[in-house]
PDB file of C-alpha atoms in Angstrom:
ATOM      1  CA  MET A1150     -22.134  13.945  39.316  1.00 31.00           C
ATOM      2  CA  ALA A1151     -18.872  14.698  41.449  1.00 33.00           C
ATOM      3  CA  ARG A1152     -17.525  18.055  40.679  1.00 35.00           C
ATOM      4  CA  PHE A1153     -14.240  17.414  42.335  1.00 39.00           C
ATOM      5  CA  PRO A1154     -11.300  15.372  41.859  1.00 46.00           C
ATOM      6  CA  LEU A1155     -11.356  12.070  43.503  1.00 44.00           C
ATOM      7  CA  PHE A1156      -7.636  11.468  42.701  1.00 41.00           C
ATOM      8  CA  GLY A1157      -4.600  13.628  41.793  1.00 41.00           C
ATOM      9  CA  GLY A1158      -4.898  16.498  44.230  1.00 45.00           C
ATOM     10  CA  ALA A1159      -6.664  20.087  44.177  1.00 47.00           C
ATOM     11  CA  THR A1160      -6.856  22.650  41.452  1.00 63.00           C
ATOM     12  CA  ASP A1161      -3.221  23.561  41.991  1.00 74.00           C
ATOM     13  CA  THR A1162      -2.298  20.526  40.741  1.00 78.00           C
ATOM     14  CA  SER A1163      -4.313  20.809  37.585  1.00 81.00           C
ATOM     15  CA  ARG A1164      -3.167  24.435  37.253  1.00 79.00           C
ATOM     16  CA  ARG A1165       0.533  23.046  37.351  1.00 76.00           C
ATOM     17  CA  ILE A1166      -0.023  20.380  34.735  1.00 79.00           C
ATOM     18  CA  ALA A1167      -1.436  23.167  32.344  1.00 73.00           C
ATOM     19  CA  GLU A1168       1.740  25.066  32.446  1.00 71.00           C
ATOM     20  CA  ALA A1169       3.821  21.971  31.421  1.00 68.00           C
ATOM     21  CA  ASP A1170       3.875  20.136  28.252  1.00 81.00           C
ATOM     22  CA  SER A1171       0.225  18.630  28.709  1.00 91.00           C
ATOM     23  CA  VAL A1172      -2.804  17.970  27.491  1.00 95.00           C
ATOM     24  CA  ALA A1173      -6.593  17.590  29.104  1.00 96.00           C
ATOM     25  CA  VAL A1174      -8.340  14.598  27.821  1.00 97.00           C
ATOM     26  CA  ILE A1175     -12.071  14.330  28.463  1.00 98.00           C
ATOM     27  CA  GLY A1176     -13.767  11.204  28.246  1.00 97.00           C
ATOM     28  CA  LEU A1177     -11.654   8.011  29.203  1.00 96.00           C
ATOM     29  CA  GLY A1178     -13.122   5.176  27.424  1.00 93.00           C
ATOM     30  CA  ARG A1179     -11.107   2.847  25.079  1.00 92.00           C
ATOM     31  CA  PHE A1180     -10.293   5.473  22.785  1.00 94.00           C
ATOM     32  CA  GLY A1181      -9.517   8.403  25.413  1.00 95.00           C
ATOM     33  CA  SER A1182      -7.722   6.229  27.676  1.00 95.00           C
ATOM     34  CA  SER A1183      -5.437   4.778  24.819  1.00 94.00           C
ATOM     35  CA  LEU A1184      -4.923   8.350  23.748  1.00 94.00           C
ATOM     36  CA  ALA A1185      -4.122   9.583  27.101  1.00 95.00           C
ATOM     37  CA  LEU A1186      -1.547   6.684  28.026  1.00 95.00           C
ATOM     38  CA  GLU A1187       0.174   7.080  24.760  1.00 94.00           C
ATOM     39  CA  LEU A1188       0.579  10.890  25.696  1.00 94.00           C
ATOM     40  CA  MET A1189       2.239   9.886  29.010  1.00 94.00           C
ATOM     41  CA  ALA A1190       4.357   7.381  27.317  1.00 92.00           C
ATOM     42  CA  GLY A1191       5.861  10.272  25.120  1.00 90.00           C
ATOM     43  CA  GLY A1192       6.404  12.556  28.147  1.00 90.00           C
ATOM     44  CA  THR A1193       3.452  14.716  27.845  1.00 92.00           C
ATOM     45  CA  GLU A1194       1.607  15.354  31.317  1.00 93.00           C
ATOM     46  CA  VAL A1195      -2.253  14.442  31.284  1.00 95.00           C
ATOM     47  CA  LEU A1196      -5.111  15.739  33.000  1.00 96.00           C
ATOM     48  CA  GLY A1197      -7.830  13.036  32.482  1.00 97.00           C
ATOM     49  CA  ILE A1198     -11.667  13.785  33.272  1.00 97.00           C
ATOM     50  CA  ASP A1199     -14.513  11.297  32.859  1.00 97.00           C
ATOM     51  CA  ALA A1200     -17.679  10.751  34.655  1.00 94.00           C
ATOM     52  CA  ASP A1201     -17.427   7.201  35.580  1.00 95.00           C
ATOM     53  CA  ALA A1202     -15.956   6.557  38.877  1.00 95.00           C
ATOM     54  CA  GLU A1203     -14.972   3.175  37.819  1.00 95.00           C
ATOM     55  CA  ILE A1204     -12.807   4.342  34.961  1.00 95.00           C
ATOM     56  CA  VAL A1205     -11.218   7.064  37.057  1.00 95.00           C
ATOM     57  CA  GLN A1206     -10.205   4.622  39.750  1.00 95.00           C
ATOM     58  CA  ALA A1207      -8.758   2.512  37.164  1.00 95.00           C
ATOM     59  CA  LEU A1208      -6.491   5.001  35.672  1.00 96.00           C
ATOM     60  CA  ASN A1209      -5.579   6.250  39.137  1.00 93.00           C
ATOM     61  CA  GLY A1210      -1.580   6.496  39.098  1.00 93.00           C
ATOM     62  CA  GLU A1211      -1.544   5.960  35.249  1.00 95.00           C
ATOM     63  CA  LEU A1212      -2.078   9.708  34.415  1.00 95.00           C
ATOM     64  CA  THR A1213      -0.611  12.910  35.896  1.00 94.00           C
ATOM     65  CA  GLN A1214      -4.180  13.580  37.389  1.00 95.00           C
ATOM     66  CA  VAL A1215      -7.217  11.876  37.026  1.00 96.00           C
ATOM     67  CA  VAL A1216     -10.609  13.168  38.385  1.00 96.00           C
ATOM     68  CA  ARG A1217     -14.230  12.306  38.341  1.00 96.00           C
ATOM     69  CA  ALA A1218     -16.423  15.574  37.015  1.00 95.00           C
ATOM     70  CA  ASP A1219     -19.254  16.554  34.809  1.00 96.00           C
ATOM     71  CA  SER A1220     -17.521  18.184  31.703  1.00 96.00           C
ATOM     72  CA  THR A1221     -20.692  19.886  30.611  1.00 96.00           C
ATOM     73  CA  LYS A1222     -20.619  22.435  33.553  1.00 95.00           C
ATOM     74  CA  ALA A1223     -18.357  25.312  32.848  1.00 95.00           C
ATOM     75  CA  GLU A1224     -17.968  26.044  36.477  1.00 95.00           C
ATOM     76  CA  VAL A1225     -16.383  22.276  37.056  1.00 95.00           C
ATOM     77  CA  LEU A1226     -13.827  22.882  34.172  1.00 96.00           C
ATOM     78  CA  GLY A1227     -12.922  26.101  35.729  1.00 94.00           C
ATOM     79  CA  GLN A1228     -12.312  24.353  38.895  1.00 93.00           C
ATOM     80  CA  LEU A1229     -10.089  21.977  37.264  1.00 94.00           C
ATOM     81  CA  ALA A1230      -8.021  24.838  35.546  1.00 93.00           C
ATOM     82  CA  VAL A1231      -9.138  23.368  31.991  1.00 95.00           C
ATOM     83  CA  GLY A1232      -8.941  26.749  30.601  1.00 93.00           C
ATOM     84  CA  GLU A1233      -5.353  27.080  31.523  1.00 93.00           C
ATOM     85  CA  PHE A1234      -4.650  24.137  28.846  1.00 95.00           C
ATOM     86  CA  ASP A1235      -3.381  24.939  25.413  1.00 93.00           C
ATOM     87  CA  ARG A1236      -4.683  21.540  24.308  1.00 95.00           C
ATOM     88  CA  VAL A1237      -7.621  19.455  25.251  1.00 97.00           C
ATOM     89  CA  VAL A1238      -9.195  16.295  23.638  1.00 97.00           C
ATOM     90  CA  VAL A1239     -12.931  15.717  23.780  1.00 97.00           C
ATOM     91  CA  ALA A1240     -13.176  11.697  23.508  1.00 96.00           C
ATOM     92  CA  ILE A1241     -16.563  11.154  24.755  1.00 96.00           C
ATOM     93  CA  GLY A1242     -18.127   8.662  22.478  1.00 87.00           C
ATOM     94  CA  THR A1243     -21.354   7.079  24.414  1.00 86.00           C
ATOM     95  CA  ASP A1244     -23.483  10.513  24.966  1.00 94.00           C
ATOM     96  CA  ILE A1245     -23.438  12.763  22.102  1.00 96.00           C
ATOM     97  CA  THR A1246     -25.090  15.360  24.050  1.00 97.00           C
ATOM     98  CA  ALA A1247     -22.364  15.546  26.597  1.00 97.00           C
ATOM     99  CA  SER A1248     -19.901  15.615  23.937  1.00 97.00           C
ATOM    100  CA  ILE A1249     -21.384  18.785  22.234  1.00 98.00           C
ATOM    101  CA  LEU A1250     -22.028  20.633  25.361  1.00 98.00           C
ATOM    102  CA  THR A1251     -18.514  19.833  26.528  1.00 98.00           C
ATOM    103  CA  CYS A1252     -17.047  21.289  23.312  1.00 98.00           C
ATOM    104  CA  SER A1253     -19.432  24.326  23.725  1.00 97.00           C
ATOM    105  CA  VAL A1254     -18.014  25.083  27.335  1.00 97.00           C
ATOM    106  CA  LEU A1255     -14.630  24.748  25.909  1.00 97.00           C
ATOM    107  CA  LEU A1256     -14.658  26.866  23.022  1.00 97.00           C
ATOM    108  CA  GLY A1257     -16.352  29.675  25.419  1.00 96.00           C
ATOM    109  CA  MET A1258     -13.248  29.241  27.280  1.00 96.00           C
ATOM    110  CA  GLU A1259     -11.110  30.081  24.289  1.00 94.00           C
ATOM    111  CA  ILE A1260      -8.963  26.979  24.481  1.00 95.00           C
ATOM    112  CA  PRO A1261      -6.477  27.436  21.769  1.00 94.00           C
ATOM    113  CA  VAL A1262      -6.749  23.799  20.364  1.00 95.00           C
ATOM    114  CA  ILE A1263      -9.574  21.404  20.764  1.00 97.00           C
ATOM    115  CA  TRP A1264      -9.673  18.215  19.392  1.00 97.00           C
ATOM    116  CA  ALA A1265     -12.970  16.075  19.685  1.00 97.00           C
ATOM    117  CA  LYS A1266     -14.063  12.532  18.632  1.00 96.00           C
ATOM    118  CA  ALA A1267     -17.446  12.128  16.731  1.00 96.00           C
ATOM    119  CA  VAL A1268     -19.168   8.956  16.451  1.00 94.00           C
ATOM    120  CA  THR A1269     -21.344   9.750  13.333  1.00 93.00           C
ATOM    121  CA  GLU A1270     -21.359  12.068  10.475  1.00 93.00           C
ATOM    122  CA  GLN A1271     -23.915  14.230  11.913  1.00 95.00           C
ATOM    123  CA  HIS A1272     -22.049  14.601  15.140  1.00 96.00           C
ATOM    124  CA  ALA A1273     -18.935  15.445  13.263  1.00 95.00           C
ATOM    125  CA  VAL A1274     -21.212  18.315  11.295  1.00 96.00           C
ATOM    126  CA  ILE A1275     -22.485  19.725  14.417  1.00 97.00           C
ATOM    127  CA  LEU A1276     -18.993  19.799  16.147  1.00 97.00           C
ATOM    128  CA  GLU A1277     -17.412  21.587  12.980  1.00 97.00           C
ATOM    129  CA  GLN A1278     -20.518  23.888  12.951  1.00 97.00           C
ATOM    130  CA  LEU A1279     -19.561  24.790  16.437  1.00 97.00           C
ATOM    131  CA  GLY A1280     -16.167  25.668  15.660  1.00 97.00           C
ATOM    132  CA  VAL A1281     -14.134  22.845  16.906  1.00 97.00           C
ATOM    133  CA  HIS A1282     -10.842  23.152  15.596  1.00 96.00           C
ATOM    134  CA  HIS A1283      -9.970  19.149  15.059  1.00 94.00           C
ATOM    135  CA  VAL A1284     -12.964  16.824  14.461  1.00 95.00           C
ATOM    136  CA  ILE A1285     -11.819  13.060  14.350  1.00 92.00           C
ATOM    137  CA  ARG A1286     -13.792   9.931  13.540  1.00 91.00           C
ATOM    138  CA  PRO A1287     -11.582   7.195  14.664  1.00 89.00           C
ATOM    139  CA  GLU A1288     -13.913   4.064  13.475  1.00 85.00           C
ATOM    140  CA  ALA A1289     -14.539   5.379  10.159  1.00 81.00           C
ATOM    141  CA  GLU A1290     -10.749   6.626   9.693  1.00 79.00           C
ATOM    142  CA  MET A1291      -9.616   3.083  10.648  1.00 79.00           C
ATOM    143  CA  GLY A1292     -12.169   1.459   8.403  1.00 79.00           C
ATOM    144  CA  ARG A1293     -10.960   3.179   5.473  1.00 75.00           C
ATOM    145  CA  ARG A1294      -7.286   2.485   6.491  1.00 75.00           C
ATOM    146  CA  VAL A1295      -8.090  -1.154   6.508  1.00 77.00           C
ATOM    147  CA  ALA A1296     -10.074  -1.220   3.476  1.00 75.00           C
ATOM    148  CA  HIS A1297      -6.888   0.076   1.613  1.00 69.00           C
ATOM    149  CA  LEU A1298      -4.977  -2.467   3.062  1.00 74.00           C
ATOM    150  CA  VAL A1299      -7.326  -5.561   2.223  1.00 72.00           C
ATOM    151  CA  ARG A1300      -7.537  -4.153  -1.205  1.00 66.00           C
ATOM    152  CA  GLY A1301      -3.935  -3.980  -2.367  1.00 63.00           C
ATOM    153  CA  ALA A1302      -0.547  -5.338  -1.435  1.00 68.00           C
ATOM    154  CA  ALA A1303       0.623  -2.109   1.097  1.00 83.00           C
ATOM    155  CA  LEU A1304       2.144  -3.160   4.196  1.00 87.00           C
ATOM    156  CA  ASP A1305       0.634  -0.202   5.919  1.00 89.00           C
ATOM    157  CA  TYR A1306      -1.430   3.038   4.707  1.00 87.00           C
ATOM    158  CA  ILE A1307      -1.581   6.282   6.205  1.00 88.00           C
ATOM    159  CA  GLU A1308      -4.123   9.062   4.418  1.00 84.00           C
ATOM    160  CA  ILE A1309      -2.608  12.261   4.895  1.00 86.00           C
ATOM    161  CA  GLU A1310      -6.028  14.042   3.566  1.00 84.00           C
ATOM    162  CA  ARG A1311      -8.692  12.649   1.321  1.00 82.00           C
ATOM    163  CA  GLY A1312      -6.798  11.965  -2.004  1.00 88.00           C
ATOM    164  CA  TYR A1313      -3.178  11.755  -0.815  1.00 93.00           C
ATOM    165  CA  ALA A1314      -1.376   8.987   1.305  1.00 91.00           C
ATOM    166  CA  ILE A1315       2.044   7.517   2.570  1.00 94.00           C
ATOM    167  CA  VAL A1316       2.057   3.635   1.659  1.00 94.00           C
ATOM    168  CA  LYS A1317       4.480   1.283   3.010  1.00 95.00           C
ATOM    169  CA  THR A1318       5.278  -1.435   0.509  1.00 94.00           C
ATOM    170  CA  PRO A1319       8.349  -3.803  -0.942  1.00 93.00           C
ATOM    171  CA  PRO A1320       9.661  -1.922  -3.965  1.00 93.00           C
ATOM    172  CA  PRO A1321       8.913  -3.328  -7.342  1.00 93.00           C
ATOM    173  CA  SER A1322      11.653  -5.313  -9.037  1.00 93.00           C
ATOM    174  CA  ARG A1323      11.963  -2.562 -11.775  1.00 90.00           C
ATOM    175  CA  LEU A1324      13.476  -0.545  -9.293  1.00 93.00           C
ATOM    176  CA  HIS A1325      15.952  -2.923  -7.734  1.00 95.00           C
ATOM    177  CA  GLY A1326      19.673  -2.160  -8.353  1.00 94.00           C
ATOM    178  CA  ILE A1327      19.474   1.351 -10.062  1.00 94.00           C
ATOM    179  CA  PRO A1328      19.648   4.823  -8.027  1.00 95.00           C
ATOM    180  CA  LEU A1329      16.156   6.339  -7.824  1.00 95.00           C
ATOM    181  CA  GLY A1330      17.040   9.330  -9.675  1.00 93.00           C
ATOM    182  CA  GLN A1331      17.409   7.351 -12.829  1.00 93.00           C
ATOM    183  CA  SER A1332      14.236   5.403 -12.608  1.00 92.00           C
ATOM    184  CA  GLY A1333      11.867   7.956 -13.805  1.00 90.00           C
ATOM    185  CA  LEU A1334       9.299   7.163 -10.865  1.00 90.00           C
ATOM    186  CA  ARG A1335       7.783  10.340 -10.063  1.00 89.00           C
ATOM    187  CA  LYS A1336       7.328  11.365 -13.838  1.00 90.00           C
ATOM    188  CA  GLU A1337       5.770   8.029 -14.893  1.00 90.00           C
ATOM    189  CA  LEU A1338       3.735   6.884 -11.558  1.00 91.00           C
ATOM    190  CA  GLY A1339       3.421  10.338  -9.872  1.00 93.00           C
ATOM    191  CA  VAL A1340       4.768   9.139  -6.702  1.00 95.00           C
ATOM    192  CA  THR A1341       7.904   9.728  -4.659  1.00 95.00           C
ATOM    193  CA  VAL A1342       9.952   7.226  -2.425  1.00 96.00           C
ATOM    194  CA  ALA A1343      10.337   9.097   0.857  1.00 96.00           C
ATOM    195  CA  ALA A1344      12.454   6.582   2.737  1.00 97.00           C
ATOM    196  CA  PHE A1345      13.340   3.178   3.094  1.00 97.00           C
ATOM    197  CA  LYS A1346      14.650   0.378   5.459  1.00 96.00           C
ATOM    198  CA  ARG A1347      16.770  -2.515   4.961  1.00 96.00           C
ATOM    199  CA  PRO A1348      16.507  -5.872   7.086  1.00 94.00           C
ATOM    200  CA  GLY A1349      18.023  -5.031  10.689  1.00 94.00           C
ATOM    201  CA  GLU A1350      18.525  -1.197   9.950  1.00 96.00           C
ATOM    202  CA  GLN A1351      16.835   1.834  10.694  1.00 96.00           C
ATOM    203  CA  TRP A1352      14.770   3.936   8.246  1.00 97.00           C
ATOM    204  CA  ARG A1353      16.729   6.494   6.234  1.00 96.00           C
ATOM    205  CA  ASN A1354      15.379   9.255   4.097  1.00 97.00           C
ATOM    206  CA  ALA A1355      15.754   8.133   0.086  1.00 96.00           C
ATOM    207  CA  ASP A1356      17.399  10.380  -2.453  1.00 95.00           C
ATOM    208  CA  ALA A1357      18.091  10.290  -5.789  1.00 94.00           C
ATOM    209  CA  GLU A1358      21.404   8.062  -5.324  1.00 96.00           C
ATOM    210  CA  THR A1359      19.491   5.537  -3.319  1.00 96.00           C
ATOM    211  CA  VAL A1360      19.894   2.098  -4.753  1.00 96.00           C
ATOM    212  CA  LEU A1361      16.840  -0.349  -3.465  1.00 96.00           C
ATOM    213  CA  GLY A1362      17.088  -4.196  -3.368  1.00 94.00           C
ATOM    214  CA  PRO A1363      14.484  -7.067  -3.169  1.00 93.00           C
ATOM    215  CA  ASP A1364      14.577  -7.145   0.803  1.00 95.00           C
ATOM    216  CA  ASP A1365      14.069  -3.381   1.093  1.00 96.00           C
ATOM    217  CA  VAL A1366      10.884  -1.638   2.290  1.00 96.00           C
ATOM    218  CA  VAL A1367       9.925   1.923   1.424  1.00 97.00           C
ATOM    219  CA  LEU A1368       7.580   4.521   2.128  1.00 97.00           C
ATOM    220  CA  VAL A1369       5.721   5.976  -0.928  1.00 96.00           C
ATOM    221  CA  VAL A1370       4.018   9.403  -0.954  1.00 96.00           C
ATOM    222  CA  GLY A1371       1.684  10.507  -3.569  1.00 95.00           C
ATOM    223  CA  PRO A1372      -1.949  10.640  -4.516  1.00 94.00           C
ATOM    224  CA  THR A1373      -3.961   7.962  -3.015  1.00 89.00           C
ATOM    225  CA  ARG A1374      -4.517   5.776  -6.212  1.00 89.00           C
ATOM    226  CA  LYS A1375      -1.325   6.345  -7.518  1.00 92.00           C
ATOM    227  CA  ALA A1376       0.668   5.284  -4.339  1.00 91.00           C
ATOM    228  CA  GLU A1377      -1.553   2.202  -4.061  1.00 88.00           C
ATOM    229  CA  GLY A1378      -1.053   1.508  -7.677  1.00 88.00           C
ATOM    230  CA  PHE A1379       2.731   1.465  -6.926  1.00 91.00           C
ATOM    231  CA  ALA A1380       2.101  -0.794  -4.134  1.00 89.00           C
ATOM    232  CA  GLN A1381       0.447  -3.516  -6.738  1.00 87.00           C
ATOM    233  CA  LEU A1382       3.679  -3.307  -8.805  1.00 87.00           C
ATOM    234  CA  ARG A1383       5.877  -6.538  -8.752  1.00 82.00           C
TER     235      ARG A1383
END
């Protein structure tokens, strides 16, 4: 397994990246590469690390620096100045052992914020027990999100945490033509209209004086069941 960069220059390059608005992403499969490219699109510099030479070559020029390396070795990550990054994402999904060992090494390097992808519930438990700051299960979380969309009339659904969500939906007819402050919405249904969008316009924050129409779309915030219940209203 290679221990030095195939692309992107020497360790000094990694150190320079670490000093900028930057993230190191370890594991450049579908999830990791998508995350890394989205970070780049948002202006964040990215050091990408993967054990697969073909993946590394495919991303050459797409990320600030991309290297082939064994992330389970502390000396390798040290040579790449990973310890100088404030934020590291471990997106390894095909090798649970490598994921766990990599996270263990990063925790030993006292990285301030570590995000890690878990592919099973047991994997997630082990990462949490290690002390990983943020453990995510993209497939499970996406499955829950799609289930909520399939079940209801919501146009989109984001779970902030278990039991609390933001739902994108058309407003029910009972809200058309009256200020939100007079609707009794929060008291009756336990949700809040946080923002609204009219056709051809940008999103705007909603307030007590906001009057909605049949062609508008709203973002409703509240307990998951109540927010979904709101989306079912007509």
